[in-house]
Amino acid sequence: MTPKKTALIVSAHAADFVWRCGGAIALHAELGYNVTVACLSYGERGESAKLWKEGKSLQEVKDIRKAEAEAAAKALGVHDLVEFDLGDYPMDFTRETRFKLVDVMRAVQPSFIMSHSKWDPYNSDHMQTTQIVLECRATAQAWGHNPGEKVLGAPQVYLFEPHQTEQMGWKPDTFLDITSVWDKKRAAMEAMNGQVHLWDFYTRVAQQRANHFKRNSGGMSGGRDCKYAEGFESIFPRTVDEL
Amino acid sequence: MTPKKTALIVSAHAADFVWRCGGAIALHAELGYNVTVACLSYGERGESAKLWKEGKSLQEVKDIRKAEAEAAAKALGVHDLVEFDLGDYPMDFTRETRFKLVDVMRAVQPSFIMSHSKWDPYNSDHMQTTQIVLECRATAQAWGHNPGEKVLGAPQVYLFEPHQTEQMGWKPDTFLDITSVWDKKRAAMEAMNGQVHLWDFYTRVAQQRANHFKRNSGGMSGGRDCKYAEGFESIFPRTVDEL
Amino acid sequence: MTPKKTALIVSAHAADFVWRCGGAIALHAELGYNVTVACLSYGERGESAKLWKEGKSLQEVKDIRKAEAEAAAKALGVHDLVEFDLGDYPMDFTRETRFKLVDVMRAVQPSFIMSHSKWDPYNSDHMQTTQIVLECRATAQAWGHNPGEKVLGAPQVYLFEPHQTEQMGWKPDTFLDITSVWDKKRAAMEAMNGQVHLWDFYTRVAQQRANHFKRNSGGMSGGRDCKYAEGFESIFPRTVDEL
Amino acid sequence: MTPKKTALIVSAHAADFVWRCGGAIALHAELGYNVTVACLSYGERGESAKLWKEGKSLQEVKDIRKAEAEAAAKALGVHDLVEFDLGDYPMDFTRETRFKLVDVMRAVQPSFIMSHSKWDPYNSDHMQTTQIVLECRATAQAWGHNPGEKVLGAPQVYLFEPHQTEQMGWKPDTFLDITSVWDKKRAAMEAMNGQVHLWDFYTRVAQQRANHFKRNSGGMSGGRDCKYAEGFESIFPRTVDEL
Amino acid sequence: MTPKKTALIVSAHAADFVWRCGGAIALHAELGYNVTVACLSYGERGESAKLWKEGKSLQEVKDIRKAEAEAAAKALGVHDLVEFDLGDYPMDFTRETRFKLVDVMRAVQPSFIMSHSKWDPYNSDHMQTTQIVLECRATAQAWGHNPGEKVLGAPQVYLFEPHQTEQMGWKPDTFLDITSVWDKKRAAMEAMNGQVHLWDFYTRVAQQRANHFKRNSGGMSGGRDCKYAEGFESIFPRTVDEL
Amino acid sequence: MTPKKTALIVSAHAADFVWRCGGAIALHAELGYNVTVACLSYGERGESAKLWKEGKSLQEVKDIRKAEAEAAAKALGVHDLVEFDLGDYPMDFTRETRFKLVDVMRAVQPSFIMSHSKWDPYNSDHMQTTQIVLECRATAQAWGHNPGEKVLGAPQVYLFEPHQTEQMGWKPDTFLDITSVWDKKRAAMEAMNGQVHLWDFYTRVAQQRANHFKRNSGGMSGGRDCKYAEGFESIFPRTVDEL
């Protein structure tokens, strides 16, 4: 049996999946994964300052952000962009919303899930999202939830890179080489016209993480070259047959 | 180029490498690794209560422990058992001793190193050993130390399972299935006649870790079967091409 | 005045009180405590995989789990099993539910309370329960809540042993010898027919904790014998007249 | 442009702002700040034991506590005491309540905000308040929330001193000399007639913190004198032009 | 067999045992314990500022501090004051010194040991002492160290209260009521003429800890009265027969 | 009295003070501080891979590194570069060496000290240096050490930015705007010819920290512009008269 491999990204706002794991999405798409992005909001209230300063209405902001997110998803090779449209800042999760996320988890049956850091004093939407992801993962594993559906296994949950990592207590334990798909990530970032100031910021993040990749893959003695990388923190232990 | 893969275990006392990573040793030996064990002491003073109660002399205790360690190493398929004979409780590391460990690191060029937990209020030998391992790893990477020798790359350092894990602040992030080599680990444990009370203790540890392996490899929904496992905590991030 | 001593266990799901503190319950029952168990759900959705695989309906699963929980409670000598029947995975706590738990706390006036670990990425029901226990403990102490009732004192809250302790950041500071009541705990575990795979798992947990008991009660030099034990983490400091 | 400097204190219960940061309030009022106190409840249920023991009704307790809070605020030179009257133990925050706090943040435009410690197992009202403060700070910064209003900048959030600091994981990084306004803080404390037992407790806290002030401002070699101080933990990094 | 109960305090400097656990010493002396204090230095260089400002010589400072320590020990009912005279700031522990401490541990066979906090950026003597205490405890437990001597059991190690507790990451888990011996502790403190400024400081510490004692022994609902207390952090788990 | 303000940087290897706090040095030099750099080694063994690969001898490597360090110090406006020449990888601190550092601390009487992060598994020289700095700071404060000398006050110890910050558990709490002296820092970096690969790495670090500076100084609502910044973690609390 060789079903397609899949992955699920849960992004609080429209652009988080671009800045924080756009490379992982593009790379795994190229590796043959179907990557689904659950985009919980468009970040219309809290991450669209530029548009509001231009005097756009709420609907206009949402439309623009939606179009940008879809363009970015396309650039990255996202298989399915599931738009929850929950609103942001704050994000209030109803039971219905959470069960919708459970449905997505079960439908996708991901090899791994990605979401935000556990702590983020700058951005409560982010930390609430991670709590909800963990809760929904547990519900998706419950045999008594919608009995008859295929329950979820035990996919790893990777926490992608937050802004100001040290303030979030986020510690990456996995660096992924995204050099081969860098152009796609840059293109996806450039689709986010409302946050131009972040294009170079996250380009530099990728360059710094590439340096860390090299340091940890051999260092001064043959560390493998790498020009762009992304870092992730794992919630759960790995199970392996060789170290 | 296909040189043999190698691994290095740094064990404070004669039996630590048996209880804490005997499965990993045997498994990687079967996978074709040359596994070197640096055994810093025989645990003659602090981990041989039974022998002392029998009235043995220091030399007798050391001889017995040495023979046990060698038998265990043989059972596990250890490639090279390097006996430092530093004495234990306490362990005082001279500059010369540390440089000898650097020499071993460079000679072995391990894919990974293993040692003790970072904190252990019950056993200061253990935590000092880990500090020394980290120091020696850095020295072995220094191009100016014995210039001309092949410097060390950036091997992972895995911390193997201490006694009373929660008290040590040790958190495993990697579970290794050792079912296929369990008989070898049990045989090696049974070579340690001075610590019979630990045979069943570490058998149960392996069974509990197997349960954790299953929980993390799929859980109730197809978690891969596993009867015996070992857990490890990684000091450094991994560098990967696929998550 | 010599009122009966009491204790209160708050268990998210039907079986948690059995695996995690069945020994403590049985032991304190024998010591003359009235032990109340607040069982918030039957674990019908998330901890009954075996029954769902057999095609049982929700009501059947609940009935079976309820019967098992009651049998286990009886085996342990539980004084009162208060069944909240809140549903599980997820567990949504209303104000009314929380006040019902406050009522139980005040009615029982426990010498100590027990509940789950503070963090559990595998099981959000568990960590939410502990938050609610702390909130309800504070409300039960409030003189203005149902004025006229006897308010709660300041009972210790012990966190009982979670699955995969290190992942939960749970660190036991108290080991309780349950050897004398082991048969009762094993009998209670065997009442949980839906989770047969856990009987031996938690038997081994008790054996390992007994080893830790011995290590901490005297170690190699006269550590008191102990065959089965349970471990607990205290939330609050102890107040003593002798160390 | 020289607008008045402002500060905002978010106090779960009527007296928290007195005990925990009364000195900071009085000092900054003297320095020319308009200090607003958002008092979320009167602490009528959970922090008025003395009044309930006297047989007062809920309305009486609230009236008394309200009068005390207002007297204390006056003694400290509070510019505006905003009484939310949410009820306490537990405190349930609706979306409406949270948006009201956002309104206050935007109206005040504080140089800094103060609230409770992040963790408090004795008092869930306290830790929930801090979560809400962080959430509301993020919403107040969102350009899409009530577009057209002046959005909030990035004020520091100081966590004031909880009871039993070590249990809360609270670590002060800033000590403020309140010697010059001590009489005002003591007067404000003495306005809280329901908690007489805390007057001397918090006087001693201020004396101990003054000792710490001296130790950190020069120690034995010219540490500046200080008789009363308060300690604070900062959530966010500082931005400076000189160290 | 009813041998006398014993305890061992390891104090880096002459006065630490007075400020930090004088109450525990006096109380346990009254309870019938033989309490030994291992005083590693007189604190002559680093904790005698007042004497140096007066122009005293090193020998004079040591003589004065020695006399004070002996007077304080007498006031507290110390059974044996073992003066190591190692020098302070910094404290360099030789192998010989450490074995001398092992000898003391074995001779005393304490029910519990007390020493400093694990971390203290203000005072490296303190944190080194705790490391040495843990190392020596392990050596004292080793059957091969001076075979034939009675080895040490597994006594608890309590960390007594440092200055500026939160900076040290010290968290008390045990409060001891020292009201009945307060006069002795105050008298011992007053024997330390070189540090008059600390008399009231540590009196207030004892009063604050008494408040914490009450909060944790019953709080508003019958918390036992207590006027003076000391707090301690335990390194090891307790082993109990009743919670 | 207006003595010149001073600062002291303790750098394990020749280049650490350039990459990690070159901006702070140059800025404070411009602000009128005399900045002393204690350079413990030239990093000749462990941080000069390029030179060793070229076949240089130890003396040649040291001479080159010394010249580079002096050029960098000059570019930054360092007042005094104190070269300890201790050797590196590993760094063994004798009592004499430590007292020499105490002498420097007392001679400089710095307003603040800077050194490495507390934990660094990649580089044990770094973490040992910080331990020694804390020890020497305590010795320098001791009135009995070289009585008659002016003792040290209580200067802040800032930990400058390590490589791979999250792995070191380093969390910056202070961002310093170094835009005005950026050219000097870049020039100093370019003096380090042996580590060309780090010039751009640390340029990007400064740009990312500038982004953090802006986020924390006002964010989207008027965050002050900043093009280059450095981050620091404080060991000790601040003492202030206004928040």
Short mmCIF file of N, CA, C and O in Angstrom, two decimals, chain C residues 88-171:
data_model
loop_
_atom_site.label_atom_id
_atom_site.label_comp_id
_atom_site.label_asym_id
_atom_site.label_seq_id
_atom_site.Cartn_x
_atom_site.Cartn_y
_atom_site.Cartn_z
N ASP C 88 -15.99 13.45 27.42
CA ASP C 88 -14.54 13.57 27.35
C ASP C 88 -14.07 13.87 25.93
O ASP C 88 -14.81 13.70 24.99
N TYR C 89 -12.88 14.34 25.81
CA TYR C 89 -12.22 14.56 24.50
C TYR C 89 -13.11 15.33 23.53
O TYR C 89 -13.60 14.75 22.57
N PRO C 90 -13.28 16.60 23.73
CA PRO C 90 -12.73 17.40 24.82
C PRO C 90 -13.70 17.46 25.99
O PRO C 90 -14.83 16.98 25.89
N MET C 91 -13.23 18.07 27.03
CA MET C 91 -14.00 18.25 28.25
C MET C 91 -14.28 19.76 28.36
O MET C 91 -13.34 20.55 28.43
N ASP C 92 -15.53 20.12 28.30
CA ASP C 92 -15.84 21.55 28.41
C ASP C 92 -16.48 21.83 29.76
O ASP C 92 -17.55 21.31 30.07
N PHE C 93 -15.82 22.62 30.54
CA PHE C 93 -16.25 22.87 31.92
C PHE C 93 -17.13 24.12 31.97
O PHE C 93 -16.66 25.23 31.73
N THR C 94 -18.38 23.96 32.31
CA THR C 94 -19.25 25.12 32.50
C THR C 94 -19.08 25.65 33.93
O THR C 94 -18.50 24.99 34.79
N ARG C 95 -19.62 26.83 34.13
CA ARG C 95 -19.60 27.41 35.47
C ARG C 95 -20.34 26.50 36.45
O ARG C 95 -19.90 26.29 37.57
N GLU C 96 -21.41 25.92 35.98
CA GLU C 96 -22.21 25.03 36.83
C GLU C 96 -21.40 23.80 37.25
O GLU C 96 -21.43 23.37 38.40
N THR C 97 -20.71 23.24 36.29
CA THR C 97 -19.87 22.07 36.59
C THR C 97 -18.80 22.40 37.62
O THR C 97 -18.54 21.64 38.56
N ARG C 98 -18.19 23.54 37.41
CA ARG C 98 -17.13 23.92 38.33
C ARG C 98 -17.68 24.14 39.74
O ARG C 98 -17.08 23.74 40.73
N PHE C 99 -18.86 24.74 39.82
CA PHE C 99 -19.43 24.94 41.15
C PHE C 99 -19.84 23.61 41.78
O PHE C 99 -19.83 23.47 43.00
N LYS C 100 -20.18 22.63 40.95
CA LYS C 100 -20.49 21.31 41.51
C LYS C 100 -19.22 20.71 42.13
O LYS C 100 -19.28 20.09 43.19
N LEU C 101 -18.09 20.94 41.48
CA LEU C 101 -16.84 20.42 42.04
C LEU C 101 -16.48 21.17 43.33
O LEU C 101 -15.97 20.58 44.29
N VAL C 102 -16.79 22.46 43.36
CA VAL C 102 -16.60 23.22 44.60
C VAL C 102 -17.45 22.63 45.72
O VAL C 102 -16.98 22.45 46.85
N ASP C 103 -18.67 22.29 45.39
CA ASP C 103 -19.56 21.69 46.39
C ASP C 103 -18.96 20.39 46.95
O ASP C 103 -18.99 20.16 48.16
N VAL C 104 -18.41 19.58 46.06
CA VAL C 104 -17.80 18.33 46.52
C VAL C 104 -16.62 18.62 47.43
O VAL C 104 -16.46 18.01 48.50
N MET C 105 -15.79 19.58 47.04
CA MET C 105 -14.63 19.91 47.87
C MET C 105 -15.06 20.34 49.27
O MET C 105 -14.47 19.94 50.26
N ARG C 106 -16.07 21.17 49.32
CA ARG C 106 -16.52 21.63 50.64
C ARG C 106 -17.18 20.53 51.45
O ARG C 106 -17.02 20.46 52.67
N ALA C 107 -17.93 19.68 50.76
CA ALA C 107 -18.60 18.61 51.49
C ALA C 107 -17.57 17.62 52.05
O ALA C 107 -17.70 17.14 53.17
N VAL C 108 -16.55 17.34 51.26
CA VAL C 108 -15.55 16.35 51.69
C VAL C 108 -14.57 16.93 52.70
O VAL C 108 -14.14 16.25 53.62
N GLN C 109 -14.20 18.19 52.52
CA GLN C 109 -13.17 18.80 53.38
C GLN C 109 -11.93 17.90 53.44
O GLN C 109 -11.50 17.46 54.52
N PRO C 110 -11.33 17.65 52.31
CA PRO C 110 -10.25 16.67 52.25
C PRO C 110 -8.95 17.13 52.92
O PRO C 110 -8.60 18.31 52.88
N SER C 111 -8.24 16.19 53.48
CA SER C 111 -6.87 16.44 53.95
C SER C 111 -5.94 16.67 52.77
O SER C 111 -4.97 17.41 52.87
N PHE C 112 -6.22 16.00 51.69
CA PHE C 112 -5.46 16.27 50.46
C PHE C 112 -6.34 15.97 49.26
O PHE C 112 -7.30 15.21 49.34
N ILE C 113 -5.98 16.62 48.16
CA ILE C 113 -6.65 16.43 46.87
C ILE C 113 -5.63 15.83 45.93
O ILE C 113 -4.44 16.08 46.06
N MET C 114 -6.09 15.04 44.97
CA MET C 114 -5.19 14.51 43.94
C MET C 114 -5.76 14.80 42.57
O MET C 114 -6.97 14.70 42.37
N SER C 115 -4.85 15.10 41.64
CA SER C 115 -5.30 15.23 40.26
C SER C 115 -4.13 15.03 39.30
O SER C 115 -3.11 14.46 39.67
N HIS C 116 -4.29 15.50 38.08
CA HIS C 116 -3.36 15.20 36.98
C HIS C 116 -2.16 16.15 36.95
O HIS C 116 -2.11 17.14 37.66
N SER C 117 -1.23 15.84 36.04
CA SER C 117 -0.05 16.69 35.88
C SER C 117 -0.44 18.02 35.25
O SER C 117 -1.48 18.16 34.64
N LYS C 118 0.44 19.00 35.43
CA LYS C 118 0.14 20.34 34.94
C LYS C 118 0.18 20.44 33.42
O LYS C 118 -0.50 21.24 32.82
N TRP C 119 1.02 19.64 32.79
CA TRP C 119 1.21 19.71 31.34
C TRP C 119 1.06 18.31 30.79
O TRP C 119 1.55 17.34 31.38
N ASP C 120 0.34 18.17 29.69
CA ASP C 120 0.19 16.87 29.04
C ASP C 120 -0.19 17.08 27.59
O ASP C 120 -1.37 17.23 27.26
N PRO C 121 0.80 17.14 26.70
CA PRO C 121 0.49 17.42 25.30
C PRO C 121 -0.27 16.29 24.62
O PRO C 121 -0.84 16.51 23.55
N TYR C 122 -0.28 15.12 25.23
CA TYR C 122 -1.00 13.98 24.67
C TYR C 122 -2.48 14.02 25.04
O TYR C 122 -3.27 13.30 24.46
N ASN C 123 -2.80 14.78 26.05
CA ASN C 123 -4.13 14.61 26.64
C ASN C 123 -4.58 15.92 27.27
O ASN C 123 -4.35 16.17 28.45
N SER C 124 -5.26 16.72 26.48
CA SER C 124 -5.64 18.04 27.01
C SER C 124 -6.69 17.95 28.10
O SER C 124 -6.77 18.82 28.96
N ASP C 125 -7.48 16.89 28.12
CA ASP C 125 -8.43 16.71 29.24
C ASP C 125 -7.69 16.72 30.58
O ASP C 125 -8.18 17.28 31.57
N HIS C 126 -6.53 16.08 30.59
CA HIS C 126 -5.80 15.99 31.86
C HIS C 126 -5.34 17.35 32.34
O HIS C 126 -5.52 17.72 33.50
N MET C 127 -4.76 18.13 31.44
CA MET C 127 -4.23 19.41 31.94
C MET C 127 -5.34 20.40 32.25
O MET C 127 -5.23 21.20 33.17
N GLN C 128 -6.45 20.31 31.51
CA GLN C 128 -7.58 21.19 31.85
C GLN C 128 -8.15 20.83 33.21
O GLN C 128 -8.56 21.71 33.98
N THR C 129 -8.19 19.56 33.51
CA THR C 129 -8.72 19.13 34.81
C THR C 129 -7.92 19.75 35.96
O THR C 129 -8.48 20.26 36.93
N THR C 130 -6.61 19.74 35.84
CA THR C 130 -5.79 20.28 36.91
C THR C 130 -6.02 21.79 37.07
O THR C 130 -6.08 22.30 38.19
N GLN C 131 -6.15 22.49 35.96
CA GLN C 131 -6.47 23.92 36.06
C GLN C 131 -7.78 24.14 36.79
O GLN C 131 -7.90 25.02 37.64
N ILE C 132 -8.75 23.31 36.46
CA ILE C 132 -10.07 23.45 37.10
C ILE C 132 -9.99 23.11 38.58
O ILE C 132 -10.64 23.76 39.42
N VAL C 133 -9.22 22.10 38.92
CA VAL C 133 -9.07 21.74 40.33
C VAL C 133 -8.50 22.92 41.12
O VAL C 133 -8.97 23.25 42.21
N LEU C 134 -7.48 23.58 40.55
CA LEU C 134 -6.89 24.71 41.27
C LEU C 134 -7.90 25.86 41.37
O LEU C 134 -8.01 26.51 42.41
N GLU C 135 -8.63 26.10 40.30
CA GLU C 135 -9.63 27.17 40.35
C GLU C 135 -10.70 26.85 41.40
O GLU C 135 -11.07 27.71 42.20
N CYS C 136 -11.18 25.61 41.40
CA CYS C 136 -12.26 25.26 42.33
C CYS C 136 -11.77 25.25 43.77
O CYS C 136 -12.52 25.60 44.69
N ARG C 137 -10.53 24.86 43.97
CA ARG C 137 -9.97 24.92 45.32
C ARG C 137 -10.01 26.36 45.83
O ARG C 137 -10.35 26.62 46.99
N ALA C 138 -9.67 27.32 44.97
CA ALA C 138 -9.70 28.72 45.38
C ALA C 138 -11.13 29.19 45.65
O ALA C 138 -11.38 29.91 46.62
N THR C 139 -12.04 28.77 44.81
CA THR C 139 -13.44 29.17 45.04
C THR C 139 -13.96 28.55 46.33
O THR C 139 -14.69 29.20 47.10
N ALA C 140 -13.59 27.31 46.58
CA ALA C 140 -14.05 26.63 47.80
C ALA C 140 -13.50 27.29 49.06
O ALA C 140 -14.07 27.16 50.14
N GLN C 141 -12.40 28.01 48.90
CA GLN C 141 -11.82 28.72 50.04
C GLN C 141 -12.45 30.10 50.25
O GLN C 141 -12.21 30.74 51.26
N ALA C 142 -13.25 30.54 49.26
CA ALA C 142 -13.79 31.90 49.32
C ALA C 142 -14.99 31.99 50.26
O ALA C 142 -16.00 31.32 50.04
N TRP C 143 -14.86 32.82 51.27
CA TRP C 143 -15.92 32.97 52.27
C TRP C 143 -17.22 33.49 51.66
O TRP C 143 -18.30 33.25 52.20
N GLY C 144 -17.13 34.19 50.56
CA GLY C 144 -18.33 34.74 49.94
C GLY C 144 -19.03 33.80 48.98
O GLY C 144 -20.07 34.15 48.43
N HIS C 145 -18.49 32.63 48.76
CA HIS C 145 -19.17 31.64 47.92
C HIS C 145 -20.08 30.82 48.81
O HIS C 145 -19.61 30.12 49.71
N ASN C 146 -21.38 30.92 48.56
CA ASN C 146 -22.37 30.25 49.43
C ASN C 146 -22.06 30.49 50.91
O ASN C 146 -21.74 29.56 51.66
N PRO C 147 -22.17 31.74 51.30
CA PRO C 147 -21.82 32.09 52.69
C PRO C 147 -22.60 31.23 53.68
O PRO C 147 -23.78 30.95 53.46
N GLY C 148 -21.93 30.86 54.72
CA GLY C 148 -22.57 30.01 55.72
C GLY C 148 -22.06 28.59 55.65
O GLY C 148 -22.00 27.89 56.66
N GLU C 149 -21.67 28.17 54.47
CA GLU C 149 -21.04 26.85 54.36
C GLU C 149 -19.65 26.88 54.99
O GLU C 149 -19.01 27.93 55.05
N LYS C 150 -19.21 25.73 55.39
CA LYS C 150 -17.83 25.64 55.90
C LYS C 150 -16.87 25.75 54.72
O LYS C 150 -16.93 24.95 53.79
N VAL C 151 -15.99 26.73 54.77
CA VAL C 151 -15.06 26.91 53.65
C VAL C 151 -13.95 25.87 53.72
O VAL C 151 -13.69 25.26 54.77
N LEU C 152 -13.30 25.71 52.60
CA LEU C 152 -12.19 24.75 52.51
C LEU C 152 -10.95 25.35 53.16
O LEU C 152 -10.71 26.56 53.08
N GLY C 153 -10.14 24.47 53.79
CA GLY C 153 -8.85 24.91 54.33
C GLY C 153 -7.82 25.04 53.21
O GLY C 153 -8.10 25.66 52.18
N ALA C 154 -6.65 24.48 53.42
CA ALA C 154 -5.59 24.59 52.41
C ALA C 154 -4.97 23.23 52.14
O ALA C 154 -3.79 23.01 52.34
N PRO C 155 -5.81 22.29 51.66
CA PRO C 155 -5.28 20.94 51.45
C PRO C 155 -4.20 20.90 50.38
O PRO C 155 -4.27 21.62 49.39
N GLN C 156 -3.24 20.04 50.58
CA GLN C 156 -2.22 19.77 49.55
C GLN C 156 -2.92 19.28 48.29
O GLN C 156 -3.95 18.61 48.38
N VAL C 157 -2.36 19.61 47.15
CA VAL C 157 -2.79 18.99 45.89
C VAL C 157 -1.63 18.15 45.38
O VAL C 157 -0.57 18.68 45.05
N TYR C 158 -1.83 16.85 45.36
CA TYR C 158 -0.83 15.94 44.81
C TYR C 158 -1.17 15.66 43.35
O TYR C 158 -2.33 15.38 43.02
N LEU C 159 -0.16 15.70 42.51
CA LEU C 159 -0.34 15.33 41.11
C LEU C 159 0.11 13.89 40.94
O LEU C 159 1.27 13.55 41.21
N PHE C 160 -0.82 13.03 40.54
CA PHE C 160 -0.44 11.62 40.42
C PHE C 160 0.28 11.35 39.10
O PHE C 160 0.40 12.23 38.25
N GLU C 161 0.75 10.14 38.94
CA GLU C 161 1.68 9.83 37.85
C GLU C 161 1.00 9.77 36.49
O GLU C 161 0.12 8.94 36.26
N PRO C 162 1.44 10.61 35.56
CA PRO C 162 0.91 10.56 34.20
C PRO C 162 1.60 9.46 33.40
O PRO C 162 2.60 8.90 33.83
N HIS C 163 1.09 9.21 32.25
CA HIS C 163 1.78 8.33 31.31
C HIS C 163 2.94 9.12 30.72
O HIS C 163 2.79 10.29 30.41
N GLN C 164 4.10 8.48 30.54
CA GLN C 164 5.26 9.14 29.93
C GLN C 164 5.64 10.39 30.74
O GLN C 164 5.63 11.52 30.24
N THR C 165 6.02 10.14 31.96
CA THR C 165 6.23 11.20 32.94
C THR C 165 7.13 12.33 32.46
O THR C 165 6.86 13.50 32.70
N GLU C 166 8.23 11.98 31.80
CA GLU C 166 9.21 13.01 31.43
C GLU C 166 8.62 13.98 30.41
O GLU C 166 8.99 15.16 30.39
N GLN C 167 7.74 13.51 29.55
CA GLN C 167 7.13 14.40 28.56
C GLN C 167 6.20 15.40 29.23
O GLN C 167 5.87 16.43 28.64
N MET C 168 5.73 15.09 30.41
CA MET C 168 4.77 15.95 31.09
C MET C 168 5.44 16.94 32.04
O MET C 168 4.77 17.74 32.67
N GLY C 169 6.76 16.82 32.17
CA GLY C 169 7.43 17.68 33.12
C GLY C 169 7.01 17.38 34.55
O GLY C 169 7.10 18.24 35.43
N TRP C 170 6.60 16.16 34.79
CA TRP C 170 6.14 15.76 36.12
C TRP C 170 7.32 15.19 36.91
O TRP C 170 8.03 14.33 36.41
N LYS C 171 7.52 15.69 38.12
CA LYS C 171 8.64 15.24 38.96
C LYS C 171 8.14 14.84 40.33
O LYS C 171 7.73 15.69 41.11
#
